[in-house]
CSV table of C-alpha atoms and ligand atoms in Angstrom, one decimal:
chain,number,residue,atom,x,y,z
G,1,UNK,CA,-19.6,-35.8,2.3
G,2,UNK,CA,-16.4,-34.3,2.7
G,3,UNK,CA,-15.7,-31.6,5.4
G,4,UNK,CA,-15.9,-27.8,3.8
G,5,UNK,CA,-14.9,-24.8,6.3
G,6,UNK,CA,-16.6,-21.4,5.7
G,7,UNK,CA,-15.3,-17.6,7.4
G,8,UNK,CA,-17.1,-19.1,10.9
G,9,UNK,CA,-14.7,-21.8,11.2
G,10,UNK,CA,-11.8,-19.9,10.8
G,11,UNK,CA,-10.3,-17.2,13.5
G,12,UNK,CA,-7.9,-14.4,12.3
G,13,UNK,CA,-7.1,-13.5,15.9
G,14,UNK,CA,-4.7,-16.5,15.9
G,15,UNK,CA,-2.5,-14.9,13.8
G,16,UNK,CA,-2.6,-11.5,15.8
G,17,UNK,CA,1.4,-11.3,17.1
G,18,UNK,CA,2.2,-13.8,14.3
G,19,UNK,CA,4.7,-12.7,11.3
G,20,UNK,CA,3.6,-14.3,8.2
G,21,UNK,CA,6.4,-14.7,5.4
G,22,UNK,CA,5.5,-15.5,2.0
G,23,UNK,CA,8.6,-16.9,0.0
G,24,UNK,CA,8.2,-16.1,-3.4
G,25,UNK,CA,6.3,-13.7,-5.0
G,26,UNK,CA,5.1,-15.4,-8.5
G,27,UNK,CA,1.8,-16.6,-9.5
G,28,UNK,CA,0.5,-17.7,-5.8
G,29,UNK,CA,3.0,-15.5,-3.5
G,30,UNK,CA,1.9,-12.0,-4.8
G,31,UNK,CA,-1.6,-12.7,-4.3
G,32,UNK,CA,-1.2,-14.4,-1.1
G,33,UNK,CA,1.0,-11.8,0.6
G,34,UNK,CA,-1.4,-9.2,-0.6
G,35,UNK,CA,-4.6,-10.8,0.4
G,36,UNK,CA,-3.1,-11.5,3.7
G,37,UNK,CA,-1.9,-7.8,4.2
G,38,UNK,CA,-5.0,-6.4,3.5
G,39,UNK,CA,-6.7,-8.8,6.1
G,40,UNK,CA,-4.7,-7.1,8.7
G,41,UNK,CA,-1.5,-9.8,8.8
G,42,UNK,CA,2.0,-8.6,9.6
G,43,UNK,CA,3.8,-10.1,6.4
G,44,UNK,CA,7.0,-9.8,4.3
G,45,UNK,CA,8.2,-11.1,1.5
G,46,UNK,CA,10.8,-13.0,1.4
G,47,UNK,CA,12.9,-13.2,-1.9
G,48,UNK,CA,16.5,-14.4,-3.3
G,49,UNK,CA,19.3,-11.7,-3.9
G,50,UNK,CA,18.8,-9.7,-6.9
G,51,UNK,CA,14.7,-11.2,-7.7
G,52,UNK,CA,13.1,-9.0,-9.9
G,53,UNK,CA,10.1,-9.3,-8.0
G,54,UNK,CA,11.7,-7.2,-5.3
G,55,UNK,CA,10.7,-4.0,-6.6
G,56,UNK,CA,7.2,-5.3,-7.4
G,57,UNK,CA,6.8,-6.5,-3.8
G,58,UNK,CA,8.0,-2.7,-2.1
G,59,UNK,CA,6.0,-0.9,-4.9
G,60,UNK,CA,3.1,-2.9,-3.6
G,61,UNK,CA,3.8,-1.7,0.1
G,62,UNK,CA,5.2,-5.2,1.1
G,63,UNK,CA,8.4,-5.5,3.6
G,64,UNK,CA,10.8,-7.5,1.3
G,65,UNK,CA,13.2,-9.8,3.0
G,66,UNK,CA,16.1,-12.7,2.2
G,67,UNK,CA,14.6,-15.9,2.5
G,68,UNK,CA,16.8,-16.0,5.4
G,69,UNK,CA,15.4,-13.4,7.2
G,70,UNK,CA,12.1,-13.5,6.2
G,71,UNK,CA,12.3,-17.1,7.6
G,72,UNK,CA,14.2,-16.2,10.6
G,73,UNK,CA,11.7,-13.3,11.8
G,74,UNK,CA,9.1,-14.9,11.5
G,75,UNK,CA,6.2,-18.0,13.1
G,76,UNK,CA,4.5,-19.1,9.4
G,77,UNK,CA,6.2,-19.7,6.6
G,78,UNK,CA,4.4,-20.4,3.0
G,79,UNK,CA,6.7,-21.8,0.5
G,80,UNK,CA,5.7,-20.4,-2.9
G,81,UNK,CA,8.7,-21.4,-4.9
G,82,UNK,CA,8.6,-23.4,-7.4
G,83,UNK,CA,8.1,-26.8,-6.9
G,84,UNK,CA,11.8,-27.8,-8.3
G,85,UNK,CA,13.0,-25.4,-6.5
G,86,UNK,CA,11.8,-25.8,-3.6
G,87,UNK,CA,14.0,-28.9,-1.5
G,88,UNK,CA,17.2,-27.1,-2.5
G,89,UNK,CA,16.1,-23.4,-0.8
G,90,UNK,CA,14.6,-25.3,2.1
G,91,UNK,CA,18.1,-27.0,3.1
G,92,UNK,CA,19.8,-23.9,2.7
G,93,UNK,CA,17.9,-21.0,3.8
G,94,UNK,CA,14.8,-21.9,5.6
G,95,UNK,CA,16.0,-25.0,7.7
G,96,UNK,CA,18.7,-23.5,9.6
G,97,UNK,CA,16.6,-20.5,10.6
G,98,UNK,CA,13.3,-22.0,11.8
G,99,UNK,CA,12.3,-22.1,15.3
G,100,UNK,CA,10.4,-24.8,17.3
G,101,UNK,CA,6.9,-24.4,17.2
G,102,UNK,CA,6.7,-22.3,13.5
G,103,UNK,CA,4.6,-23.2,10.5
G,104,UNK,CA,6.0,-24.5,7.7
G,105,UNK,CA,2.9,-24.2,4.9
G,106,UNK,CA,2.5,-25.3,1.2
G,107,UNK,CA,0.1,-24.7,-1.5
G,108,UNK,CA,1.3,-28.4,-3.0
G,109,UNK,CA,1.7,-31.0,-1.2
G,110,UNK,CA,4.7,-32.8,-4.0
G,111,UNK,CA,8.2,-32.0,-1.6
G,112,UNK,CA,6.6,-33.4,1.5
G,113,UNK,CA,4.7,-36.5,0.1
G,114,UNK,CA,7.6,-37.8,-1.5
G,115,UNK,CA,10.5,-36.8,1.1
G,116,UNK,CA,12.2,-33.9,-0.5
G,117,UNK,CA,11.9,-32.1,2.3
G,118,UNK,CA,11.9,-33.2,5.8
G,119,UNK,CA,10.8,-30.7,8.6
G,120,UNK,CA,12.2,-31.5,12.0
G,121,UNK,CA,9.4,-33.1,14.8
G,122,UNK,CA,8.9,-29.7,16.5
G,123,UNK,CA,7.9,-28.0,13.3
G,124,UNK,CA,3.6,-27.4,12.4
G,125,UNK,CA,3.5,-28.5,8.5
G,126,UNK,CA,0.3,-27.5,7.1
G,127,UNK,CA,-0.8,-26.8,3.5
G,128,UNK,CA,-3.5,-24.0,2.6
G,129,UNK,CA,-3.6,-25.0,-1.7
G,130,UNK,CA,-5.9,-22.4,-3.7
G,131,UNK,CA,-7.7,-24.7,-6.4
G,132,UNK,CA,-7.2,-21.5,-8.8
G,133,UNK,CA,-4.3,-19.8,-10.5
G,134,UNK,CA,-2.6,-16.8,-8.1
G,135,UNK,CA,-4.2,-13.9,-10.4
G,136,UNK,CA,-7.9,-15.1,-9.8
G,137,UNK,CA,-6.8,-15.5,-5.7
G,138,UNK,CA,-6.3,-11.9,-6.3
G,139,UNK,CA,-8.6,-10.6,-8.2
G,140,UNK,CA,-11.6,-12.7,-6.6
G,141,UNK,CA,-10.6,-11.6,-2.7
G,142,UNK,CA,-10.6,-7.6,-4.4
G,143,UNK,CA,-14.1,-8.2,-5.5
G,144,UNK,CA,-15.3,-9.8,-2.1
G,145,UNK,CA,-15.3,-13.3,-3.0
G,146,UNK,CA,-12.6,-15.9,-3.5
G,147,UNK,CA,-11.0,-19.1,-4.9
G,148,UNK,CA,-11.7,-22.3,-2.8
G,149,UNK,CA,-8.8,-24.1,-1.2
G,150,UNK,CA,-7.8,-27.2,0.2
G,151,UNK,CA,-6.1,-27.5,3.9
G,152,UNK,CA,-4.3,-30.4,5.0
G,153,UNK,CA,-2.1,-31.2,8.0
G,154,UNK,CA,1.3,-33.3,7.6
G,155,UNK,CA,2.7,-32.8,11.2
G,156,UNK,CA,1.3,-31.0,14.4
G,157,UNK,CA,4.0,-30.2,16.8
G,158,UNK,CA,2.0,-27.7,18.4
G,159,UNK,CA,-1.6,-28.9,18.9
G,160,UNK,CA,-2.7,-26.1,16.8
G,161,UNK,CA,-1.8,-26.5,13.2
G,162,UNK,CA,-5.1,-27.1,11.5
G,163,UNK,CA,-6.6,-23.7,13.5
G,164,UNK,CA,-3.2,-21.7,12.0
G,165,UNK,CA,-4.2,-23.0,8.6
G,166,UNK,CA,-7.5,-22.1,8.9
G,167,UNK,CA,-6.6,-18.7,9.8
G,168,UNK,CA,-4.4,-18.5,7.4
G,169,UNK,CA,-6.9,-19.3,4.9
G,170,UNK,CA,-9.5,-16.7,6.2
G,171,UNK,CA,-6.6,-14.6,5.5
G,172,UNK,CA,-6.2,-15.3,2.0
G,173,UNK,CA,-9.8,-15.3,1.5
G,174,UNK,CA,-10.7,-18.7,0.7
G,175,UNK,CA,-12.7,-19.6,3.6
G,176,UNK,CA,-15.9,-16.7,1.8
G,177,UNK,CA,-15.8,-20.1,-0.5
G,178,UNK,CA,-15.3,-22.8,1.3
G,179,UNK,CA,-12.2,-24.7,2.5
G,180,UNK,CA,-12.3,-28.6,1.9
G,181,UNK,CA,-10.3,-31.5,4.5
G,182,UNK,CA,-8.3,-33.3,2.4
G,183,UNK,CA,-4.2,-34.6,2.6
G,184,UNK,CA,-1.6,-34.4,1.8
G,185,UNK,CA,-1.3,-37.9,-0.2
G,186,UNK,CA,-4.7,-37.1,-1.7
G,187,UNK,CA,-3.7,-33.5,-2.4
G,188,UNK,CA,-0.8,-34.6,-4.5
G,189,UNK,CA,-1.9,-37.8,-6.2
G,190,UNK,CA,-5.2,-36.0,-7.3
G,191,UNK,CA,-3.5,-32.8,-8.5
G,192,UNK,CA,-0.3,-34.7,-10.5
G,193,UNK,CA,-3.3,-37.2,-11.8
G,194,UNK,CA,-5.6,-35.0,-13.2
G,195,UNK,CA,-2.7,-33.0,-14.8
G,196,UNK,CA,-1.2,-36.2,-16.4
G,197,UNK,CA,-4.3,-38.1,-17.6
G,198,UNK,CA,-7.1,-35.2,-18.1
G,199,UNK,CA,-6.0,-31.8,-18.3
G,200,UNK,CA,-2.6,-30.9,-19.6
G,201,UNK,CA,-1.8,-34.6,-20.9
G,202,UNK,CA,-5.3,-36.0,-22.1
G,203,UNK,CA,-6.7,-32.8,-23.1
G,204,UNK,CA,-3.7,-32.0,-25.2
G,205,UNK,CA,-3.2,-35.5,-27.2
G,206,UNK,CA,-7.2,-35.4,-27.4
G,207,UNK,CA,-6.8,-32.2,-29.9
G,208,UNK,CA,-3.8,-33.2,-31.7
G,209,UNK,CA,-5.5,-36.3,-32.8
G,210,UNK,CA,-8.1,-35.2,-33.9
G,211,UNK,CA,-6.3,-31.9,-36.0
G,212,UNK,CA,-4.3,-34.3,-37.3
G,213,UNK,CA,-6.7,-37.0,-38.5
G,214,UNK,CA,-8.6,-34.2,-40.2
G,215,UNK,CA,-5.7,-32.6,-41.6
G,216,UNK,CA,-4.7,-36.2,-42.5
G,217,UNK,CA,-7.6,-36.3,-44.7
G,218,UNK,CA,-6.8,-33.4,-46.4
G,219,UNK,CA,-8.9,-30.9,-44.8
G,220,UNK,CA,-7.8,-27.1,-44.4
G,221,UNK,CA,-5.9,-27.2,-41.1
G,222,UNK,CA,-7.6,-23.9,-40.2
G,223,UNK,CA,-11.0,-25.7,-40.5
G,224,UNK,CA,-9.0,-28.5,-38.0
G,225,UNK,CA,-8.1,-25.9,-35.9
G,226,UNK,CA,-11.6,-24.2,-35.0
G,227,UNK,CA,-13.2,-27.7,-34.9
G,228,UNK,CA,-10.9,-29.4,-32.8
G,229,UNK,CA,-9.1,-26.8,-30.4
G,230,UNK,CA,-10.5,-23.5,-30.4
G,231,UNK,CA,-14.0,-24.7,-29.6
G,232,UNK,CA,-13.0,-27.0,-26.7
G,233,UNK,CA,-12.7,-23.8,-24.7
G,234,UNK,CA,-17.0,-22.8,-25.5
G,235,UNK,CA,-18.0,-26.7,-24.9
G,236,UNK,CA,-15.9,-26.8,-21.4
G,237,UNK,CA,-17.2,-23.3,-20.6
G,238,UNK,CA,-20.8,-24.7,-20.8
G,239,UNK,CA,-19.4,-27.8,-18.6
G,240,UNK,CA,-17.7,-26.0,-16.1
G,241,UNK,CA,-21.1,-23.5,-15.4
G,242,UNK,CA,-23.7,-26.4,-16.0
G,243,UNK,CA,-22.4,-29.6,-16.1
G,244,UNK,CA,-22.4,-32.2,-19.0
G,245,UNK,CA,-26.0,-32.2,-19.2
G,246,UNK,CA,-26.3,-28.1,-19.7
G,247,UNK,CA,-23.5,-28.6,-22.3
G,248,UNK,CA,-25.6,-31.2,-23.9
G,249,UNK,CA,-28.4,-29.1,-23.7
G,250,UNK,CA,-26.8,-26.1,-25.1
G,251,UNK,CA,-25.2,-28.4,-28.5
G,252,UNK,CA,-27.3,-29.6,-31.2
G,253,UNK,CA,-29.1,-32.7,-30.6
G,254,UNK,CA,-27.1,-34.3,-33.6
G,255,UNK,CA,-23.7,-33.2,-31.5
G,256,UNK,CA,-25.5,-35.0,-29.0
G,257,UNK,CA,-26.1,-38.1,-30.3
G,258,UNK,CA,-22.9,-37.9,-32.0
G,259,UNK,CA,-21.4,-37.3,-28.8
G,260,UNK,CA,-22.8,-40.3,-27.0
G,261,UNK,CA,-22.3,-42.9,-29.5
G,262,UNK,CA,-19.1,-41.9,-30.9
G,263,UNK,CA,-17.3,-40.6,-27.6
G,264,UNK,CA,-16.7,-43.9,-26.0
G,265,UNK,CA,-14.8,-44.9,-29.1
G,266,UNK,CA,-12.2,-42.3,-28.9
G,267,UNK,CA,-11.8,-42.7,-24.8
G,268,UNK,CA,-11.9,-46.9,-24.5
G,269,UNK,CA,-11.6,-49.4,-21.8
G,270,UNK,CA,-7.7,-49.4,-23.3
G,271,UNK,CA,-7.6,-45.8,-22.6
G,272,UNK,CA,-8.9,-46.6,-18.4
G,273,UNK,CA,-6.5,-49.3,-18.2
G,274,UNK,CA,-3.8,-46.9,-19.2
G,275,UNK,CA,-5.2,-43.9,-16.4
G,276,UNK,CA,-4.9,-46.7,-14.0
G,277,UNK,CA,-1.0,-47.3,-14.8
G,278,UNK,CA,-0.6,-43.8,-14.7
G,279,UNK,CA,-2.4,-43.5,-11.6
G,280,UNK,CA,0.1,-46.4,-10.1
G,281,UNK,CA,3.1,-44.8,-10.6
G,282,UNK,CA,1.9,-41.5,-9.0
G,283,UNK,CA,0.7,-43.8,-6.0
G,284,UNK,CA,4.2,-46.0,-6.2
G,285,UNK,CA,6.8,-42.6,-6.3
G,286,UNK,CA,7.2,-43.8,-9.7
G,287,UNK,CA,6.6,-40.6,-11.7
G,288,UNK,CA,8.1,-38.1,-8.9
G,289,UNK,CA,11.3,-40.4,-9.5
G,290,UNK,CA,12.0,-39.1,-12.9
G,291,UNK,CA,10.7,-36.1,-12.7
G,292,UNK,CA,13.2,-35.1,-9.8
G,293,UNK,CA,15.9,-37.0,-11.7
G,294,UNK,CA,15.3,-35.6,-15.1
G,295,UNK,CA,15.5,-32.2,-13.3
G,296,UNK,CA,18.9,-33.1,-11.8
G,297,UNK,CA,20.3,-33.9,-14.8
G,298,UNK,CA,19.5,-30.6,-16.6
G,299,UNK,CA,15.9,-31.5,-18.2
G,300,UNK,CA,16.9,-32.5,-21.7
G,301,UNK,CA,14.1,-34.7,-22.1
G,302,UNK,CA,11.6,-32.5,-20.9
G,303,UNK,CA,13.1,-29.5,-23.0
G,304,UNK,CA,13.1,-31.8,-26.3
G,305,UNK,CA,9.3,-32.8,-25.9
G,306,UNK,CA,8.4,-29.3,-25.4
G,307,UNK,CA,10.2,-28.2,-28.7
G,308,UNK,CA,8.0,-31.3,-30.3
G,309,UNK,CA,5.2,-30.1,-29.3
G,310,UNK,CA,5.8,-26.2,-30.0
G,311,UNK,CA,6.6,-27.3,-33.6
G,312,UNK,CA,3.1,-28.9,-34.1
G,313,UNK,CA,1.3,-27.7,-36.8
G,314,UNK,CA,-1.5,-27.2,-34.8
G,315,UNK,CA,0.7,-24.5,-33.0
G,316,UNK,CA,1.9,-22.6,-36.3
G,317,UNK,CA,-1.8,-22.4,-37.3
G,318,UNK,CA,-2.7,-21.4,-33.9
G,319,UNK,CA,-0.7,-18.3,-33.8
G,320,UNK,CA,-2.0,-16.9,-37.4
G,321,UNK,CA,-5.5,-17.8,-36.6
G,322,UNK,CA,-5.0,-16.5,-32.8
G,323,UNK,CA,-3.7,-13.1,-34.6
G,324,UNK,CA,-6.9,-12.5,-35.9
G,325,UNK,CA,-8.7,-12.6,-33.2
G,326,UNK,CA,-7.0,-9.9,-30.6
G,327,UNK,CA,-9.9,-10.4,-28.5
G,328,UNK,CA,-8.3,-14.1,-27.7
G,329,UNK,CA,-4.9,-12.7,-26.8
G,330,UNK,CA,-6.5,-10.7,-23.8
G,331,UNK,CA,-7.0,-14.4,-20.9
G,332,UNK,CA,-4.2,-15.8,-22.0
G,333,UNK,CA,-1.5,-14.5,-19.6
G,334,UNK,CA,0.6,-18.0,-18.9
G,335,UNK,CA,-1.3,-20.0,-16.3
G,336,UNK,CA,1.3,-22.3,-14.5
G,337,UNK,CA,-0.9,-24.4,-12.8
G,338,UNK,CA,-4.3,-25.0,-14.6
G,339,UNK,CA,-5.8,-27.5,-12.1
G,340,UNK,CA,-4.4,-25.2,-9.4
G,341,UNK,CA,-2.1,-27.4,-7.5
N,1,NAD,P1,5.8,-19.2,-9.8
N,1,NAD,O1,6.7,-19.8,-10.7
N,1,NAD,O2,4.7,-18.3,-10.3
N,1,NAD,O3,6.6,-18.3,-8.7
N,1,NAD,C1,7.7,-18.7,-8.0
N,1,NAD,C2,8.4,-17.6,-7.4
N,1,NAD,O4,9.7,-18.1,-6.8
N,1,NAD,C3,8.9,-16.5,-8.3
N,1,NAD,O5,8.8,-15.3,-7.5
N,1,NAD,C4,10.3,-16.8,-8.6
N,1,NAD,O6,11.1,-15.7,-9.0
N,1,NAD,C5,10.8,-17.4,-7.3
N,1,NAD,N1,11.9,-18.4,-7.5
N,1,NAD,C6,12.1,-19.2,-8.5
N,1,NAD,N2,13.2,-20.0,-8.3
N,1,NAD,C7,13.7,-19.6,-7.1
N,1,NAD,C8,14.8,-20.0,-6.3
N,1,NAD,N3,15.7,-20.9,-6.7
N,1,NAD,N4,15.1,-19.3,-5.1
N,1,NAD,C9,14.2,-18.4,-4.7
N,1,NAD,N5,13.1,-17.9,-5.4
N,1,NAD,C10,12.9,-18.6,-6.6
N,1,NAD,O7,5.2,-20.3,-8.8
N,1,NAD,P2,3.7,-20.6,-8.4
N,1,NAD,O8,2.9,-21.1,-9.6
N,1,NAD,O9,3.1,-19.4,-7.7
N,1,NAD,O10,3.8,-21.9,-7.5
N,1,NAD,C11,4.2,-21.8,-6.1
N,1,NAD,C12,3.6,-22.9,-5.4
N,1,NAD,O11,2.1,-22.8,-5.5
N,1,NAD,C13,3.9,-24.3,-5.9
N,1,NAD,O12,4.0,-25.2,-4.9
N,1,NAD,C14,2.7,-24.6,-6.8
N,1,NAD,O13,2.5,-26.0,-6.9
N,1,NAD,C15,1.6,-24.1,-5.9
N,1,NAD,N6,0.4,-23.7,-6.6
N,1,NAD,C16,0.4,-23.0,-7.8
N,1,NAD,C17,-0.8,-22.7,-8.4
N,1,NAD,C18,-0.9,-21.9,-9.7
N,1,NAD,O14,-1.9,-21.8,-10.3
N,1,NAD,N7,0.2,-21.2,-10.1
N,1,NAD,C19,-2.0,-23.1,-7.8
N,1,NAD,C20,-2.0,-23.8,-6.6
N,1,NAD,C21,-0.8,-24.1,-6.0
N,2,MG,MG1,-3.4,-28.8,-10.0
């Protein structure tokens, strides 16, 4: 059984005298910086010239900063840029003003697995990673709970790294729901996994399919549309709270049966052989390798597959359908990071 860290095993008093700065102030930095304020934390924000999060961050009583100076005054420094983003700002304004001994913290392990950024020897690299989008790490620590999270150390120059993440942590609430052991290899190849082959990728392709195989057969597409997308949402629900037994519980026992015979049809030993490739080039660098490169050279391949797939039909029905029912509209702010990572 893996090693899970509640409130008991975490001391805030380690960060008493600390300065905290969160860089960033999107989906994970607001509700970070916030959290840790209201535990008691000295924090500012740090934030590019001209950010329009500035204004948010004051409003919200937070001491806003360059990423210079936020980086320069203070001992822990969470990077909650962008991913993409994140290897340029490091070489240019948080490298050249960090001092021996301070944190350097992540909520994604990505830039440090694969060598995009490279802290010096005398520099604690930890990572405190949420396993929920920033707005529920915010809304959860207002009601007295919280998100769980994941804490890995890369480098302990100090001695005391994983007790500064763990305080950290406390500080952002997670620990009220437990804090897992993990690294940052596992981290990383988990999270970019699960998004590739399951969640976004799998998940995605899994409803297309099967809209357009209806459709395809000259079905109404808004029949497709309830039956093979808007209901994935109730069946996952039932997953999520009870497992795949409650969910079969809850279904008819013909969507049952159905389900068991028919299921291992659509998902095949050819599909497992294909997770495993998948899973290889995660493991070999493979996929971080284009990724980075298709970033450098000004995402045109990523920009053309999303126009593909925001011209689906599936999408243009979506929206009428989606129209009608304003209740829908109300959870669907844009979640960056479903998996949380
Ligand atoms: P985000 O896109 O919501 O916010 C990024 C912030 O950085 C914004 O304030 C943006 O204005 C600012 N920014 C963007 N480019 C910049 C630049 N070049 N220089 C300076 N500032 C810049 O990002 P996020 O989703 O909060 O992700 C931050 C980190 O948290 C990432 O490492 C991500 O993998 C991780 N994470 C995200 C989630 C999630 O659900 N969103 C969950 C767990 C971990
Ligand atoms: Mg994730």
């Amino acid at each position: 059984m893996a090693r899970v860290y509640y409130d008991k095993d975490a001391d805030l008093t380690l960060l008493e005298g600390k300065k905290v700065a969160i860089l960033g102030y999107g989906s994970q930095g607001h509700a970070h910086a916030l959290n840790l304020k209201e535990s008691g934390v000295n924090v500012c924000v740090g934030l590019r010239d001209g950010s329009s999060s500035a204004a948010k961050a004051s409003q919200a009583g937070l001491e806003v900063l360059s990423i210079a100076d936020a980086t320069k005054q203070s001992d822990i420094i969470m990077i909650l840029l962008p991913d993409t983003e994140q290897a340029k700002v490091y070489k240019e304004s948080i490298e050249p003003n960090l001092q021996p001994g301070n944190s350097i913290a992540f909520a994604h392990g990505f830039n440090i697995l694969y060598e995009q950024i490279k802290p010096s020897a005398d520099i604690d690299v930890w990572m405190i990673a949420p396993k929920g989008p920033g707005h529920l790490v915010r809304r959860t620590y207002e009601a007295g709970q919280a998100v769980p999270a994941l804490v890995a150390v890369h480098q302990d120059a100090t001695g005391n790294a994983h007790d500064i993440a763990m305080a950290y942590a406390k500080g952002i609430g997670s620990t009220r729901a437990g804090v897992l052991e993990t690294t940052f290899k596992e981290e990383t190849e988990t999270d970019l996994f699960g998004e590739q082959a399951v969640l976004c990728g799998g998940v995605e392709e899994l409803i297309k399919a099967g809209f357009e195989t209806l459709v395809a057969a000259g079905y109404q597409p808004e029949s497709a549309y309830f039956e093979t997308l808007h209901e994935v949402k109730l069946i996952v629900d039932l997953i999520y709270e009870g497992g795949i037994e409650a969910m079969n519980y809850s279904v008819s026992t013909t969507a049952e049966y159905g389900g068991y015979t028919r299921g291992p049809r659509v998902i095949t030993d050819a599909t497992k052989a294909e997770m495993g490739k998948i899973l290889g080039e995660i493991q070999s660098g493979e996929f971080a390798r284009e990724w980075i490169e298709e970033n450098n050279s000004g995402l045109e391949n990523y920009k053309k597959l999303q126009k593909q797939t925001n011209d689906h039909q599936v999408e243009k029905v979506g929206k009428v359908l989606r129209d009608l029912m304003p209740f829908i509209g109300q959870g669907s702010k844009k979640v960056q990071d479903v998996s949380g990572g």
